[in-house]
Every structure is written in structure tokens, then in C-alpha cells.
């Protein structure tokens, strides 16, 4: 398990309306290359952290919800449109947050690349992190 810090970690959307906080260790961290995440964020990949739901809370306005596929919700700010979180029935008990939404994104360290088989050919990374097909392998 990864821990960003021993205290509270906070984050927000671009306009500051939607805010969140959590405490304690993370479940995991990653860079995701799947097509769904790329399209949702209009970027070649996105960086996530998995947080136990029991330690997480919204501290500002509640985000809006887009059900992108069965059992999957993508949460975003209704004012500025910032992507805020990912929830899926197949990941019970955790919420996936976007690393760039953290108040201190420099504290984020990815442990792996996931869905690496879906990466864009023109986007190359040079780190030595494990590259996984899917998320669970």
C-alpha cells in the first residue's frame, strides 16, 4: 500500500467548488492508458490513486455523475467540468481520484502503468514502472 502522507490529503476542481479530503494510506497508484480514461480526460493517459471509501469525503459541493457504462460512474464538477473521480461496482469500497486534482500533486508517485496495451503509439513514457495489461494482472 502506498501512503502519500500520514495526515489529511485534499484536492479540488479547477474552480474550487468541488473539494475532497481523505486520510491515511492509499490502496494503489497508477497511470492509466485505457481508451475510456483518455476520452474522459482528453489526454493520452491519466494518473489515478485508489482511496478507501471509508476514509474519503466530499468537503465542497457534490460532484455531478455521468454513468459511462453499466456499473461505472465518472464524477465531475457541474460548474467547471473538471473530472473528479471514478467509481465502479467491480472496485467495491474504493474511489479512484485523479492525481492532478490533488492540492499537492507533486506528492503523487505512480506504482505502475495499467491498460498499457491500449496506449497511444505516439505517447511514450521513459520510467521503469511495471506495465500491465488490464489492471489486475
Short mmCIF file of C-alpha atoms in Angstrom, two decimals:
data_model
loop_
_atom_site.label_atom_id
_atom_site.label_comp_id
_atom_site.label_asym_id
_atom_site.label_seq_id
_atom_site.Cartn_x
_atom_site.Cartn_y
_atom_site.Cartn_z
CA UNK A 1 0.00 0.00 0.00
CA UNK A 2 1.13 3.50 -0.79
CA UNK A 3 0.80 6.36 1.63
CA UNK A 4 1.07 9.93 0.41
CA UNK A 5 1.32 11.29 3.93
CA UNK A 6 0.21 10.44 7.40
CA UNK A 7 -2.21 13.37 7.65
CA UNK A 8 -5.05 14.59 5.54
CA UNK A 9 -4.81 14.75 1.74
CA UNK A 10 -7.01 17.25 -0.08
CA UNK A 11 -7.95 18.18 -3.61
CA UNK A 12 -10.29 20.25 -5.72
CA UNK A 13 -11.61 21.00 -9.18
CA UNK A 14 -10.43 23.90 -11.33
CA UNK A 15 -12.98 26.40 -9.97
CA UNK A 16 -12.75 25.13 -6.37
CA UNK A 17 -16.45 24.29 -5.98
CA UNK A 18 -15.94 20.52 -5.66
CA UNK A 19 -13.44 19.61 -2.95
CA UNK A 20 -12.45 16.39 -1.22
CA UNK A 21 -10.34 15.08 1.63
CA UNK A 22 -9.12 11.71 2.88
CA UNK A 23 -6.71 10.38 5.47
CA UNK A 24 -4.31 7.50 5.63
CA UNK A 25 -2.84 5.06 3.15
CA UNK A 26 -3.82 4.62 -0.47
CA UNK A 27 -4.81 1.30 -2.00
CA UNK A 28 -2.65 1.85 -5.11
CA UNK A 29 -1.46 4.46 -7.64
CA UNK A 30 -1.16 4.21 -11.41
CA UNK A 31 -1.04 5.81 -14.83
CA UNK A 32 -4.00 4.53 -16.88
CA UNK A 33 -3.81 4.30 -20.67
CA UNK A 34 -7.30 2.87 -21.39
CA UNK A 35 -9.39 4.45 -24.12
CA UNK A 36 -12.23 5.34 -21.73
CA UNK A 37 -9.95 7.34 -19.44
CA UNK A 38 -8.26 9.02 -22.39
CA UNK A 39 -11.61 10.11 -23.81
CA UNK A 40 -12.97 11.22 -20.42
CA UNK A 41 -9.93 13.44 -19.80
CA UNK A 42 -8.95 14.33 -23.39
CA UNK A 43 -5.38 13.32 -22.57
CA UNK A 44 -3.03 10.49 -23.64
CA UNK A 45 -3.25 8.93 -20.15
CA UNK A 46 -4.46 9.81 -16.69
CA UNK A 47 -2.96 9.24 -13.27
CA UNK A 48 -5.12 7.77 -10.52
CA UNK A 49 -4.96 6.94 -6.85
CA UNK A 50 -7.25 4.37 -5.25
CA UNK A 51 -8.61 5.53 -1.89
CA UNK A 52 -10.71 3.52 0.59
CA UNK A 53 -14.23 4.98 0.63
CA UNK A 54 -14.32 4.84 4.44
CA UNK A 55 -11.53 7.45 4.64
CA UNK A 56 -12.89 9.71 1.87
CA UNK A 57 -15.34 12.61 1.97
CA UNK A 58 -16.52 15.45 -0.28
CA UNK A 59 -15.87 18.75 1.52
CA UNK A 60 -17.29 21.17 -1.06
CA UNK A 61 -20.17 20.85 -3.48
CA UNK A 62 -21.14 17.34 -4.50
CA UNK A 63 -19.94 16.41 -7.99
CA UNK A 64 -22.27 15.57 -10.87
CA UNK A 65 -22.39 11.97 -12.08
CA UNK A 66 -22.07 10.55 -15.59
CA UNK A 67 -22.79 6.82 -15.91
CA UNK A 68 -20.33 5.98 -18.67
CA UNK A 69 -21.10 2.25 -18.81
CA UNK A 70 -23.00 -0.29 -16.69
CA UNK A 71 -21.74 -0.16 -13.11
CA UNK A 72 -19.37 2.76 -13.78
CA UNK A 73 -19.74 6.37 -12.67
CA UNK A 74 -17.48 9.27 -13.59
CA UNK A 75 -17.83 12.23 -11.25
CA UNK A 76 -17.16 15.81 -12.36
CA UNK A 77 -17.69 19.41 -11.33
CA UNK A 78 -21.01 20.76 -12.61
CA UNK A 79 -19.55 24.29 -12.84
CA UNK A 80 -16.12 23.95 -14.46
CA UNK A 81 -16.34 20.38 -15.81
CA UNK A 82 -13.20 19.04 -14.10
CA UNK A 83 -13.06 15.26 -13.83
CA UNK A 84 -13.01 14.42 -10.12
CA UNK A 85 -13.42 10.69 -9.53
CA UNK A 86 -14.22 7.26 -10.91
CA UNK A 87 -16.45 4.73 -9.14
CA UNK A 88 -17.11 1.19 -10.36
CA UNK A 89 -19.07 -1.73 -8.95
CA UNK A 90 -16.11 -4.01 -9.75
CA UNK A 91 -13.94 -1.96 -7.34
CA UNK A 92 -16.15 -2.05 -4.24
CA UNK A 93 -15.17 0.05 -1.25
CA UNK A 94 -12.86 2.42 -3.09
CA UNK A 95 -12.93 5.62 -5.09
CA UNK A 96 -10.42 6.48 -7.79
CA UNK A 97 -9.22 10.07 -7.75
CA UNK A 98 -7.30 11.96 -10.40
CA UNK A 99 -3.78 12.77 -9.21
CA UNK A 100 -3.80 16.17 -10.94
CA UNK A 101 -6.76 17.24 -8.76
CA UNK A 102 -4.70 16.94 -5.57
CA UNK A 103 -3.77 20.17 -3.82
CA UNK A 104 -0.21 18.79 -3.81
CA UNK A 105 0.08 16.71 -7.00
CA UNK A 106 3.87 16.62 -6.58
CA UNK A 107 3.32 14.18 -3.68
CA UNK A 108 1.86 11.60 -6.12
CA UNK A 109 4.06 8.71 -7.18
CA UNK A 110 2.71 6.11 -9.58
CA UNK A 111 3.46 2.44 -8.91
CA UNK A 112 2.57 1.12 -12.38
CA UNK A 113 1.07 1.71 -15.82
CA UNK A 114 -2.25 -0.07 -16.41
CA UNK A 115 -4.04 -0.92 -19.66
CA UNK A 116 -0.67 -0.34 -21.27
CA UNK A 117 -1.76 -2.37 -24.29
CA UNK A 118 -4.20 0.46 -25.12
CA UNK A 119 -1.58 3.22 -25.04
CA UNK A 120 -1.27 5.63 -27.92
CA UNK A 121 1.70 4.78 -30.12
CA UNK A 122 2.87 8.42 -30.17
CA UNK A 123 2.90 8.74 -26.37
CA UNK A 124 5.99 7.15 -24.87
CA UNK A 125 6.99 7.05 -21.22
CA UNK A 126 10.56 6.50 -20.10
CA UNK A 127 10.13 5.42 -16.48
CA UNK A 128 10.85 1.90 -15.26
CA UNK A 129 7.43 1.25 -13.71
CA UNK A 130 5.71 -2.08 -14.41
CA UNK A 131 3.47 -2.08 -17.50
CA UNK A 132 0.32 -4.11 -17.00
CA UNK A 133 -2.25 -5.41 -19.43
CA UNK A 134 -5.52 -4.53 -17.78
CA UNK A 135 -5.49 -3.64 -14.12
CA UNK A 136 -5.44 -6.94 -12.28
CA UNK A 137 -2.54 -8.81 -13.91
#
